mmCIF file of C-alpha atoms and ligand atoms in Angstrom:
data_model
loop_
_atom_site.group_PDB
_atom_site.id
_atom_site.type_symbol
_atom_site.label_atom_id
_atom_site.label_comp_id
_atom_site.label_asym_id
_atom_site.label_seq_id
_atom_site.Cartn_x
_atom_site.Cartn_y
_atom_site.Cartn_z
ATOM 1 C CA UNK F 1 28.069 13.880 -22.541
ATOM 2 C CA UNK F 2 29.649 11.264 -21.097
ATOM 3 C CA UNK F 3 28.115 9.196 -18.517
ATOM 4 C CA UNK F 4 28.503 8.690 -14.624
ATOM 5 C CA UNK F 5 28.865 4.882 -14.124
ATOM 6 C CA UNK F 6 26.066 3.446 -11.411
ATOM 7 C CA UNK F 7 28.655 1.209 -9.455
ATOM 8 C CA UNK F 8 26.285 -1.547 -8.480
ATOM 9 C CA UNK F 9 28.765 -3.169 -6.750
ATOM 10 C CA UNK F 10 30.002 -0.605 -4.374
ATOM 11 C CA UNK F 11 26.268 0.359 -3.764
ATOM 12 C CA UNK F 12 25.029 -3.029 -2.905
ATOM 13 C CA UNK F 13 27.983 -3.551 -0.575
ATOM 14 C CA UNK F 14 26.676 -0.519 1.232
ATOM 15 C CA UNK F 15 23.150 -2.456 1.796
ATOM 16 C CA UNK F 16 24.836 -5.716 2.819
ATOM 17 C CA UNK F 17 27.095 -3.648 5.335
ATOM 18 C CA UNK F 18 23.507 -1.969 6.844
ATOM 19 C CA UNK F 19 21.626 -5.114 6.772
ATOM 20 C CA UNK F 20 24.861 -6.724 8.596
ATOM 21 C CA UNK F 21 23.930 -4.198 11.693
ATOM 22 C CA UNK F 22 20.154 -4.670 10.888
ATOM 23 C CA UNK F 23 20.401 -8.462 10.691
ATOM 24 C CA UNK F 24 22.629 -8.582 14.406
ATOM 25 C CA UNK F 25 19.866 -6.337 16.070
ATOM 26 C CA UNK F 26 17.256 -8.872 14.906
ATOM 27 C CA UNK F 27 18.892 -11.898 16.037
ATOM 28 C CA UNK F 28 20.018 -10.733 19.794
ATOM 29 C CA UNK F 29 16.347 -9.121 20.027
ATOM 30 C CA UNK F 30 14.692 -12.661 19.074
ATOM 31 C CA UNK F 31 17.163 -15.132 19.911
ATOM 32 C CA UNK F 32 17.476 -16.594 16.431
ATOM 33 C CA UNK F 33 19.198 -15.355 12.991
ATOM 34 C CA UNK F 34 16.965 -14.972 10.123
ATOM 35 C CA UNK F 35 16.418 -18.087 7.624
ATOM 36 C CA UNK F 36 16.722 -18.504 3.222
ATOM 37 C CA UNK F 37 15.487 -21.963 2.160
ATOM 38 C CA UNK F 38 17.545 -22.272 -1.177
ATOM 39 C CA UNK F 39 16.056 -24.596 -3.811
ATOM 40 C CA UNK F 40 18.249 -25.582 -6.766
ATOM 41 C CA UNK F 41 16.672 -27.922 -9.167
ATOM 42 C CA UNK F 42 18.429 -29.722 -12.346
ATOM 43 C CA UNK F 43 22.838 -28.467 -12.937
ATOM 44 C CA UNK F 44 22.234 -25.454 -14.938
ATOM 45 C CA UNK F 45 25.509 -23.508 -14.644
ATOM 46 C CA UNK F 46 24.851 -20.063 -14.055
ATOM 47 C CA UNK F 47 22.334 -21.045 -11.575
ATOM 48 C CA UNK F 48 24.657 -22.836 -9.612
ATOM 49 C CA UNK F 49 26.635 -20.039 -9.648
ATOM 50 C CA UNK F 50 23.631 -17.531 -8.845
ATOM 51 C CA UNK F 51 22.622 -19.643 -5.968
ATOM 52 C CA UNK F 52 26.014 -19.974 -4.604
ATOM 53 C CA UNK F 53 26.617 -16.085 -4.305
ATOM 54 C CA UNK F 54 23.536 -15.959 -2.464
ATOM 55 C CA UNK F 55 24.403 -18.622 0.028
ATOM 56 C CA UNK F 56 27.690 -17.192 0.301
ATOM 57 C CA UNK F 57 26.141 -13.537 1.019
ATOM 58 C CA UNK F 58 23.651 -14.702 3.659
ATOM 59 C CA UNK F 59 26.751 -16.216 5.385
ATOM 60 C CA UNK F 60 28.573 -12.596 5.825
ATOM 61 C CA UNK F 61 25.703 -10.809 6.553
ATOM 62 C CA UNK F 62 24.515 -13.392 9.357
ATOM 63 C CA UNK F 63 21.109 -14.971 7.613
ATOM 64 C CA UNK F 64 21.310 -18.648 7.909
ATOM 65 C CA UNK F 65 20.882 -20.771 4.506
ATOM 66 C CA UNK F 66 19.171 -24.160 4.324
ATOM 67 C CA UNK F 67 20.202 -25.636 0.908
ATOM 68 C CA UNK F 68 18.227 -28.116 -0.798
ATOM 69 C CA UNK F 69 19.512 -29.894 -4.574
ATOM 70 C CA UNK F 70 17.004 -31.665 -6.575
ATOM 71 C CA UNK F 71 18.054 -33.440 -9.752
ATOM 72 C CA UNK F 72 16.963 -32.208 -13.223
ATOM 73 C CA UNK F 73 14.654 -34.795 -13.108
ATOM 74 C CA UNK F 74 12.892 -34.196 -10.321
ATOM 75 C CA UNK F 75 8.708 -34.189 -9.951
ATOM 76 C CA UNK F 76 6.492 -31.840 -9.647
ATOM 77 C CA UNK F 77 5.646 -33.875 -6.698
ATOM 78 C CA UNK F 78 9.338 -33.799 -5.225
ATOM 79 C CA UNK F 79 9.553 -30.200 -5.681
ATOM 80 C CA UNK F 80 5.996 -29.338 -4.345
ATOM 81 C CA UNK F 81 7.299 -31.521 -1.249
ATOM 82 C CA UNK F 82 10.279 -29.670 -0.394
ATOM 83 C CA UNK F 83 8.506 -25.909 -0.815
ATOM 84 C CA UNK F 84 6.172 -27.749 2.001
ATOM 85 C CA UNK F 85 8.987 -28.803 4.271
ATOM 86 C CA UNK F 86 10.620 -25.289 4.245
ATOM 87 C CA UNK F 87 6.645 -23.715 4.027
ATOM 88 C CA UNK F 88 6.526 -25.087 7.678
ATOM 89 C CA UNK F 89 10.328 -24.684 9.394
ATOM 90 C CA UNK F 90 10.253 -22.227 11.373
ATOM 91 C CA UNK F 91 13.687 -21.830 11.440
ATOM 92 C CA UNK F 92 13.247 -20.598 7.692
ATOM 93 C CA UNK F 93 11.765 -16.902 6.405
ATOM 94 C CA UNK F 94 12.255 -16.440 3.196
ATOM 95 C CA UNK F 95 12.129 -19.494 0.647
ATOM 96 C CA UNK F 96 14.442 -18.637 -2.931
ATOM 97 C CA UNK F 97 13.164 -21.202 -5.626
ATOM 98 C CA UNK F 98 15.958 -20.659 -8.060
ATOM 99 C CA UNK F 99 14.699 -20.255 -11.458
ATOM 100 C CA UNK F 100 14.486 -21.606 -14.478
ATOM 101 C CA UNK F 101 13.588 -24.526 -13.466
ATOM 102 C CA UNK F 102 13.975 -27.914 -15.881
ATOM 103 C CA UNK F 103 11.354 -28.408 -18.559
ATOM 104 C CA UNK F 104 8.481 -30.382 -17.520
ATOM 105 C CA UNK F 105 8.099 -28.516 -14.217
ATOM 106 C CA UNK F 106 5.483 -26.022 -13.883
ATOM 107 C CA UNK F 107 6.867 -22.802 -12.668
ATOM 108 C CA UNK F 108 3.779 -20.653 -11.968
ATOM 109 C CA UNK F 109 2.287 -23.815 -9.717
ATOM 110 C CA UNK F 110 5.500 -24.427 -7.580
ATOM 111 C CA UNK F 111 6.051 -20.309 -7.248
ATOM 112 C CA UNK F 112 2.110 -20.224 -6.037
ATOM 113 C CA UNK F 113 2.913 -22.970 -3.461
ATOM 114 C CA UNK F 114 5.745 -20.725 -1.601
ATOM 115 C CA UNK F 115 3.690 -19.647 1.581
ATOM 116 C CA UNK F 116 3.156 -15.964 0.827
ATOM 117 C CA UNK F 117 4.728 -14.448 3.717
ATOM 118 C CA UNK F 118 8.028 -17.014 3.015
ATOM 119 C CA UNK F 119 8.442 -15.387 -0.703
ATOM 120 C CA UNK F 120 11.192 -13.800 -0.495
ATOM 121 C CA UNK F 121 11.737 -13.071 -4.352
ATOM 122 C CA UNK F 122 8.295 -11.791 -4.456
ATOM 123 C CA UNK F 123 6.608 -13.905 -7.310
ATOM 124 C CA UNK F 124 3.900 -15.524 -5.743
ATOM 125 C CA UNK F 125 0.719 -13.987 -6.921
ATOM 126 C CA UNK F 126 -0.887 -12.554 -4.221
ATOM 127 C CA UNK F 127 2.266 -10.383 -3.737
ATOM 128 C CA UNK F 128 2.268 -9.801 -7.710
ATOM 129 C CA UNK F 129 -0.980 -8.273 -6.779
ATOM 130 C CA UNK F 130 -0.027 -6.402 -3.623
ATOM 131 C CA UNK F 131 2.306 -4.693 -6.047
ATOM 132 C CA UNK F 132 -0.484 -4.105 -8.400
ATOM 133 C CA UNK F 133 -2.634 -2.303 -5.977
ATOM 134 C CA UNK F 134 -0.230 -0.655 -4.449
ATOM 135 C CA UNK F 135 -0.362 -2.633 -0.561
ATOM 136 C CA UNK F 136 2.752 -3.321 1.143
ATOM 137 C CA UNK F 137 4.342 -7.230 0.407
ATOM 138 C CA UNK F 138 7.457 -8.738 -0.890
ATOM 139 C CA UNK F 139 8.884 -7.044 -4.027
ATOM 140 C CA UNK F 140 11.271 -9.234 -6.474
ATOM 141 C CA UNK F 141 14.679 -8.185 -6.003
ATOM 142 C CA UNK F 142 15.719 -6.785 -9.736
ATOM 143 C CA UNK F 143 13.163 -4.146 -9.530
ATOM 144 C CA UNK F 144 13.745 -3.444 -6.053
ATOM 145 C CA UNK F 145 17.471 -3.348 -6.491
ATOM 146 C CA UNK F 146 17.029 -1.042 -9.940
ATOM 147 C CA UNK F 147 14.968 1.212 -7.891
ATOM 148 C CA UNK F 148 17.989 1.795 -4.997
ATOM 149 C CA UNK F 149 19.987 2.434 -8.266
ATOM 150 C CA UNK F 150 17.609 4.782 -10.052
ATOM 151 C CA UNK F 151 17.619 7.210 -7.066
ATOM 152 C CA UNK F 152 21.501 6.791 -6.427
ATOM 153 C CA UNK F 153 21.311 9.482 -9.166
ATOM 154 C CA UNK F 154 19.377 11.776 -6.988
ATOM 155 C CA UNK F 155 17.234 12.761 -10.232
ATOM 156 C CA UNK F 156 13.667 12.465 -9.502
ATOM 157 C CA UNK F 157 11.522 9.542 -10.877
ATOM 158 C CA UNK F 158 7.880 11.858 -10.796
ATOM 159 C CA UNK F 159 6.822 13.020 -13.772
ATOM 160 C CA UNK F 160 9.693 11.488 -15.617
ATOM 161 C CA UNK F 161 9.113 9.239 -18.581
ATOM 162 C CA UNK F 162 10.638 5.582 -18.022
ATOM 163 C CA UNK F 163 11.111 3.045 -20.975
ATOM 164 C CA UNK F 164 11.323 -0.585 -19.708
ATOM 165 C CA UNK F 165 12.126 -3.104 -21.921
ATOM 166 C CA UNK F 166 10.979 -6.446 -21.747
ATOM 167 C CA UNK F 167 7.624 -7.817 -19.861
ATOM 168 C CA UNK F 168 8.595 -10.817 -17.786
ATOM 169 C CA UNK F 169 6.862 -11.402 -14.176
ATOM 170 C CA UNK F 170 10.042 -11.479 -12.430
ATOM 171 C CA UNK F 171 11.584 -8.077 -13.706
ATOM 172 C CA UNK F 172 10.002 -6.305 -16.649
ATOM 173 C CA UNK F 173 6.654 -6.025 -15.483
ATOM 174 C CA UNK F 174 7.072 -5.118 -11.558
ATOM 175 C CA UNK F 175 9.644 -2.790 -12.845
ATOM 176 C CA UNK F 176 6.696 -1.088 -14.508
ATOM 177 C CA UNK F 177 4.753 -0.968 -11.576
ATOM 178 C CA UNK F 178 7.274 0.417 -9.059
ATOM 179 C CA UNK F 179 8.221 3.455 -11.557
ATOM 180 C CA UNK F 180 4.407 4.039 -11.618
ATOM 181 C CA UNK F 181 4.225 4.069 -7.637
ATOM 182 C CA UNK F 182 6.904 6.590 -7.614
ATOM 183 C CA UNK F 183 4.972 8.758 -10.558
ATOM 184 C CA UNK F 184 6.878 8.010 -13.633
ATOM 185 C CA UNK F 185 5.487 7.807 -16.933
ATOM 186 C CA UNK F 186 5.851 4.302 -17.535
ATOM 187 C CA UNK F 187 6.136 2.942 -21.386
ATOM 188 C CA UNK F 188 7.045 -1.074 -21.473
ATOM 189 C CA UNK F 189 8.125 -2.537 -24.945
ATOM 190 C CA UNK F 190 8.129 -6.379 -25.831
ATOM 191 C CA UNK F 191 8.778 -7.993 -28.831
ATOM 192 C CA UNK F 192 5.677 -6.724 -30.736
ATOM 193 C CA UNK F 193 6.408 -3.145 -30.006
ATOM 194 C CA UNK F 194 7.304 -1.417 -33.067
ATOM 195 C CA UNK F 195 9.345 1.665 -33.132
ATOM 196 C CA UNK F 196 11.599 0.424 -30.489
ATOM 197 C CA UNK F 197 14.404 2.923 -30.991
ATOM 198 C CA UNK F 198 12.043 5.975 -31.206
ATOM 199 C CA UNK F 199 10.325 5.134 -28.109
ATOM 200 C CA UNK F 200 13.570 4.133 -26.009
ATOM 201 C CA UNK F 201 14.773 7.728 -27.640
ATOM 202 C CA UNK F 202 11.919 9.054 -25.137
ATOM 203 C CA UNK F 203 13.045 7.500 -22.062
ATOM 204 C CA UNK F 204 14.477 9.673 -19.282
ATOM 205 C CA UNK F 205 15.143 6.514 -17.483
ATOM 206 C CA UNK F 206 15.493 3.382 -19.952
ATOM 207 C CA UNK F 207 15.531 -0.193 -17.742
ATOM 208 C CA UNK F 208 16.428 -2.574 -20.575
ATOM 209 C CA UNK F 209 15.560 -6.688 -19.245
ATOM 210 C CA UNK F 210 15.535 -8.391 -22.591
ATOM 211 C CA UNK F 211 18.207 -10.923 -22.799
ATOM 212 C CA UNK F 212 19.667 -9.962 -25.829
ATOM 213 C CA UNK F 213 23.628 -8.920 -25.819
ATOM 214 C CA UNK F 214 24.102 -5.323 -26.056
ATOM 215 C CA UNK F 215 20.502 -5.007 -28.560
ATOM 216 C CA UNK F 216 19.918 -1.229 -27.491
ATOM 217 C CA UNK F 217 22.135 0.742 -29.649
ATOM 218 C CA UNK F 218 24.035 4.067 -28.223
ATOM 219 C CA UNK F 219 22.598 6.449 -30.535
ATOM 220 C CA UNK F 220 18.629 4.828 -29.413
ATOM 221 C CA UNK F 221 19.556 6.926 -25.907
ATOM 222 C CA UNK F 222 18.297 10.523 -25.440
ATOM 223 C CA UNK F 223 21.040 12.870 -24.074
ATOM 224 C CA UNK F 224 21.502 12.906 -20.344
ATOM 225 C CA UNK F 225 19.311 9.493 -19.338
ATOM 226 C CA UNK F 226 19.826 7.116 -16.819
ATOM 227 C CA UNK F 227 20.112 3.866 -18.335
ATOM 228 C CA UNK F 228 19.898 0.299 -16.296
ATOM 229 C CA UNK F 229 21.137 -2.724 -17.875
ATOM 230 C CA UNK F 230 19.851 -5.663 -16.071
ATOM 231 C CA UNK F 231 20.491 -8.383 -18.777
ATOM 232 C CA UNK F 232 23.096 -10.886 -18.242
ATOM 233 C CA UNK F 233 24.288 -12.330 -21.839
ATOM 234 C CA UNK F 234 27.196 -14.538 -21.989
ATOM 235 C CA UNK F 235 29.649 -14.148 -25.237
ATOM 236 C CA UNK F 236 31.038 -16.435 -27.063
ATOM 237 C CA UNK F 237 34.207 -15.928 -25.572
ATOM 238 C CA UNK F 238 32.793 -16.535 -22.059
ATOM 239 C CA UNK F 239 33.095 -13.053 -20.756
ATOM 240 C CA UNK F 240 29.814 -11.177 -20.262
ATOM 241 C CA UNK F 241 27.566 -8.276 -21.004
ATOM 242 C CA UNK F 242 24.600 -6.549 -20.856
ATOM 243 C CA UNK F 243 21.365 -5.626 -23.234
ATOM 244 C CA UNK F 244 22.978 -2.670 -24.080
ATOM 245 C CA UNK F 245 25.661 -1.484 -26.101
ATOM 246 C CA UNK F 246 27.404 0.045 -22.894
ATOM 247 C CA UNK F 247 30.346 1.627 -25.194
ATOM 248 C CA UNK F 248 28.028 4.009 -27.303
ATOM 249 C CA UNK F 249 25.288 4.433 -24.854
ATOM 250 C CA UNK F 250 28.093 5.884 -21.781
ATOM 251 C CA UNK F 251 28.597 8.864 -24.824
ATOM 252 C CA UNK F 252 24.871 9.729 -24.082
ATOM 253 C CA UNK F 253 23.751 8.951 -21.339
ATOM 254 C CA UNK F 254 23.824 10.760 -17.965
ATOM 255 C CA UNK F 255 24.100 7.735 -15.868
ATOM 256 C CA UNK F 256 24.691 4.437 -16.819
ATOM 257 C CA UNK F 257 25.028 0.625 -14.909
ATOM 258 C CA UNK F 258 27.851 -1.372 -16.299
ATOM 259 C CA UNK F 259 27.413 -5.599 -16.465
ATOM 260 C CA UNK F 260 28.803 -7.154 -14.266
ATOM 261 C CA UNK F 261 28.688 -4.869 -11.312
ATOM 262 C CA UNK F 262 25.649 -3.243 -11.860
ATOM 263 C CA UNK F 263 22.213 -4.746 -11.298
ATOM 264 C CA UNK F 264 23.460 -8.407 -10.578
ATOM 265 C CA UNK F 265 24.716 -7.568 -6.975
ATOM 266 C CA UNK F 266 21.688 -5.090 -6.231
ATOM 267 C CA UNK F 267 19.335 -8.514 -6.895
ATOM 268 C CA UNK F 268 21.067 -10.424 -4.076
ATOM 269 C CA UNK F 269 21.427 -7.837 -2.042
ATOM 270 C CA UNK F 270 17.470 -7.185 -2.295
ATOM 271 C CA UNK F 271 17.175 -11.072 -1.332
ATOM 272 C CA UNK F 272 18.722 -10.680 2.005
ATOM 273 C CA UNK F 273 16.536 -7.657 2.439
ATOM 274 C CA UNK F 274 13.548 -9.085 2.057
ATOM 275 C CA UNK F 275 14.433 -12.306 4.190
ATOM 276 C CA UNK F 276 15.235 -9.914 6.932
ATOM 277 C CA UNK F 277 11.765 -8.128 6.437
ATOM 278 C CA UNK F 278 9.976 -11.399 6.334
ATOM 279 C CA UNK F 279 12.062 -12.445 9.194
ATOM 280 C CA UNK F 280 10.882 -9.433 11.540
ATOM 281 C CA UNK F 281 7.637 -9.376 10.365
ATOM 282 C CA UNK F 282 6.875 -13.357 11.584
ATOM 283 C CA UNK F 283 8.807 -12.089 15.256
ATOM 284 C CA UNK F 284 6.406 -9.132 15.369
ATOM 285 C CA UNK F 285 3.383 -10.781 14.617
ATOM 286 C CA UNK F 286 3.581 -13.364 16.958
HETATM 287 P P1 LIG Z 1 12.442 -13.056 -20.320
HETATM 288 O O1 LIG Z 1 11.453 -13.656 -19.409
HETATM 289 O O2 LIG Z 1 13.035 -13.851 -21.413
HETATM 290 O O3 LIG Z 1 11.748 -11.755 -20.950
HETATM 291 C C1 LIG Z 1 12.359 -11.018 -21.965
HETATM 292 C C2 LIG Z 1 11.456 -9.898 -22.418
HETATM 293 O O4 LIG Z 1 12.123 -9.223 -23.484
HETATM 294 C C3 LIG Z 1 10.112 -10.365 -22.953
HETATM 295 O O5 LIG Z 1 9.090 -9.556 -22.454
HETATM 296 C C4 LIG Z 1 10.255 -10.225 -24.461
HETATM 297 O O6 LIG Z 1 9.060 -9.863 -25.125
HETATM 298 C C5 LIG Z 1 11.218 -9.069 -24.567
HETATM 299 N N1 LIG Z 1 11.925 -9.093 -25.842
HETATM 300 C C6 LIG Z 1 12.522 -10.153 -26.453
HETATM 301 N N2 LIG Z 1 13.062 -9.782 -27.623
HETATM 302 C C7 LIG Z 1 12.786 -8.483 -27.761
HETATM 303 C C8 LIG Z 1 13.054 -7.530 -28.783
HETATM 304 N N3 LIG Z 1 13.715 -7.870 -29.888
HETATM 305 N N4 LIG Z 1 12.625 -6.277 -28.612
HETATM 306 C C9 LIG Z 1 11.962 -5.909 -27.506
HETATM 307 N N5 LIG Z 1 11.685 -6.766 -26.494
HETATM 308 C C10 LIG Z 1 12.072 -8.033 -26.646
HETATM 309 O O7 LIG Z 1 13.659 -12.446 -19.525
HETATM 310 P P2 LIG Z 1 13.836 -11.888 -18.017
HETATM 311 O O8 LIG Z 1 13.755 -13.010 -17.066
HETATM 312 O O9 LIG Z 1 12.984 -10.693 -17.816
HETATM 313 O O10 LIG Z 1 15.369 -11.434 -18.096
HETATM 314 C C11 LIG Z 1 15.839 -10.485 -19.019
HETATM 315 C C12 LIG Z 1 17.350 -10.378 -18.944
HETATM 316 O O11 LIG Z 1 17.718 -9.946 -17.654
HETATM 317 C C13 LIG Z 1 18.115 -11.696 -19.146
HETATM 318 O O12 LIG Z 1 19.356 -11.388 -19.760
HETATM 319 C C14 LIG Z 1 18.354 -12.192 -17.736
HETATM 320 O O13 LIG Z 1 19.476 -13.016 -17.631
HETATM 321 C C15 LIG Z 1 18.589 -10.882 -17.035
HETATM 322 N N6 LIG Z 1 18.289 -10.896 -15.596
HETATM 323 C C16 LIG Z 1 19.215 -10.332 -14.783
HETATM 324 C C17 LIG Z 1 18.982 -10.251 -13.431
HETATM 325 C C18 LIG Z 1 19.976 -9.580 -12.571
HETATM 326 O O14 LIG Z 1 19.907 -9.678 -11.376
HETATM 327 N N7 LIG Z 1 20.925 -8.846 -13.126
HETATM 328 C C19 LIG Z 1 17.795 -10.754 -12.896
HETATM 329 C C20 LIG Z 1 16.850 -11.312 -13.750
HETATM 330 C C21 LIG Z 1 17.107 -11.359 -15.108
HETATM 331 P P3 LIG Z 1 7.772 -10.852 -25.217
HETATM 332 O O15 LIG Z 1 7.117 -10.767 -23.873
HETATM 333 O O16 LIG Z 1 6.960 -10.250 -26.297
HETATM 334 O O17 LIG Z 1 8.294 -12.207 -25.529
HETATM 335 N N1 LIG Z 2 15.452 -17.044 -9.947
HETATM 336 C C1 LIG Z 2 16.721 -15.023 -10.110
HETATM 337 N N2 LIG Z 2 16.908 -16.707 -11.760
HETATM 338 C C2 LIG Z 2 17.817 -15.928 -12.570
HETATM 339 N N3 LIG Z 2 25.704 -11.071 -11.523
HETATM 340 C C3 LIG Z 2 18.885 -13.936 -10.293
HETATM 341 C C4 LIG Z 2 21.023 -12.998 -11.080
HETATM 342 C C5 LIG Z 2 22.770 -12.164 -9.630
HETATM 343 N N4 LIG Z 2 13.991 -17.325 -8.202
HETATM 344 C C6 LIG Z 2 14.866 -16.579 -8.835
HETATM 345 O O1 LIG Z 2 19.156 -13.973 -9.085
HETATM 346 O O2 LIG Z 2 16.307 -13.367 -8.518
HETATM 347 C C7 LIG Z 2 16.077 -14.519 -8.955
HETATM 348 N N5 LIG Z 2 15.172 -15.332 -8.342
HETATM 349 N N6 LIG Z 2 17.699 -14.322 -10.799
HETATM 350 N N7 LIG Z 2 19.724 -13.527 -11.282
HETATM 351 C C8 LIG Z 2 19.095 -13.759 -12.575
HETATM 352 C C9 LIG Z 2 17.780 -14.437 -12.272
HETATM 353 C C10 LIG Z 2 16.361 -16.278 -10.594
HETATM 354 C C11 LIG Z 2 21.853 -12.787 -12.143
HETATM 355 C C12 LIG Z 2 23.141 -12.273 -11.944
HETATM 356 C C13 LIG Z 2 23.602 -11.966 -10.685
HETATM 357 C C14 LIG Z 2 21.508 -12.673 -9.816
HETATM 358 C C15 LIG Z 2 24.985 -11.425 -10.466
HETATM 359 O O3 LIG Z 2 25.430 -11.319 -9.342
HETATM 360 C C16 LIG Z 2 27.019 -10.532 -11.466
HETATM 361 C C17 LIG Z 2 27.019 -9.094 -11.948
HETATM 362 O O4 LIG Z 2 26.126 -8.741 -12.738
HETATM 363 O O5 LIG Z 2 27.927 -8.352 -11.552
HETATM 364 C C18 LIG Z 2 27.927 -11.319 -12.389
HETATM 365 C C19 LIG Z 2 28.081 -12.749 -11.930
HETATM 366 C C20 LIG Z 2 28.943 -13.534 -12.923
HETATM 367 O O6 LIG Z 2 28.367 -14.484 -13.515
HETATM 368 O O7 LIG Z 2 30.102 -13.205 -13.067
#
């Protein structure tokens, strides 16, 4: 078999071009565009980069950005002082703390201090926990995103047994828990997990978020799966590529996401959904 590429590109362009009409209805309805605080701390590279795509996107899709730089060596205090500022503009709705931050910051505490109805990426506990129980809040964009590209397939997630690899609070575990809300059979591996080709050889759906360049190996896949890349590894040679061996896997698979252009675009596309959501439901609750 050879597999149908997931163009992640072309499908989050369809998302941007709906929340375009979504995001003009909102602002002549209300009188005011929907609002990303954007917090960049320390000059890591790719976050830049990340951050800048994201700015850029709220731009064409009408969502005003308020950008705010903080040197790597920033306080907590500093930090904690600007996620207070944008906590009370009104004129912001969804509030992006760009991770990683620098060492010597502590991420949990400055995620928890994002107003929960501003989180826009979905990290702050209490919407980790809406997730959990299953109650309606902000969902991190990966997951979300991997989810629009799961049923882009039109195969159905129920009953279906779904390997994630890799654990982390912003994509491994929520992954986990959206495949479970749609009725998958949900198996997450980590570094302890032993086995790890015979249980990704089990996956109907395999969502691999380790960070390690193409680690899942093609013949790990079982015929006809749909497999989601969502690392981001950078080769030597500068160009990039994914957690997965895309080359051998595509002879398996039944679906597959190439990197670039699969997940990555899907993530900020998910951003500017959720700042719209947050956005409409401040103007409704008013
Ligand atoms: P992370 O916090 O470093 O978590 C990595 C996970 O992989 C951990 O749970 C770790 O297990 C597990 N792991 C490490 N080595 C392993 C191995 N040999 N076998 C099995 N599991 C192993 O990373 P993350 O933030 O989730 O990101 C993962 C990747 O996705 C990175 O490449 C990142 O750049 C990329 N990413 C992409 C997007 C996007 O939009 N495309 C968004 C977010 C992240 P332990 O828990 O046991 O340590
Ligand atoms: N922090 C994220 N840190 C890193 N790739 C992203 C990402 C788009 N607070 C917070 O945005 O959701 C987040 N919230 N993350 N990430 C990774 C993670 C965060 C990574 C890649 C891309 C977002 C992306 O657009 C392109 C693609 O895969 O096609 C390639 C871009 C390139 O470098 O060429």
């Amino acid at each position: 078999m050879t597999a149908q590429i997931i163009d992640g590109k072309a499908i989050a362009k369809q998302c941007r071009k709906a929340l375009k009409g979504r995001v003009k209805e909102f602002t002549e309805q209300y009188g005011h565009a929907p609002g990303l605080g954007v917090i960049l701390v320390g000059d890591d590279p790719a976050s830049a980069v990340y951050v800048r795509n994201k700015e850029k996107a709220c731009e064409k899709v009408g969502i005003n950005s308020f950008h705010r730089d903080l040197p790597a060596t920033a306080t907590q205090e500093q930090v904690a002082a600007i996620i207070d500022e944008m906590n009370a503009d009104d004129r912001v709705h969804g509030i992006l703390l760009q991770l990683p931050l620098p060492k010597g910051l502590d991420e949990q505490a400055m995620l928890a201090r994002i107003h929960p109805d501003k989180d826009a990426d979905g990290f702050h506990p209490i919407n980790a926990g809406y997730l959990a129980v299953g109650k309606e809040g902000y969902v991190p964009c990966t997951p979300k995103g991997v989810m629009t590209l799961i049923e882009s397939t039109g195969q159905s997630i129920e009953g279906a047994h779904a390997v994630v690899i890799g654990r982390s609070n912003i994509v491994g575990k929520p992954q986990a828990q959206l495949l479970l809300g749609k009725n998958a059979t949900v198996t997450v591996c980590h570094s302890r997990t032993r086995n790890l080709p015979e249980v990704v050889a089990q996956g109907d759906i395999v969502v691999a978020a380790v960070g390690r360049p193409e680690m899942v190996k093609g013949d790990w896949i079982k015929e006809g799966a749909i497999v989601i890349d969502v690392g981001i590894n950078r080769r030597d040679d500068g160009t990039l590529c994914g957690d997965v061996d895309y080359d051998a896997a595509a002879e398996r698979a039944g679906w597959i996401t190439p990197v670039p252009g699969g997940v990555g675009p899907m993530t900020i596309a998910m951003l500017l959904e959720n700042t719209l959501e947050g956005a409409i439901r401040k103007a409704e609750s008013r």
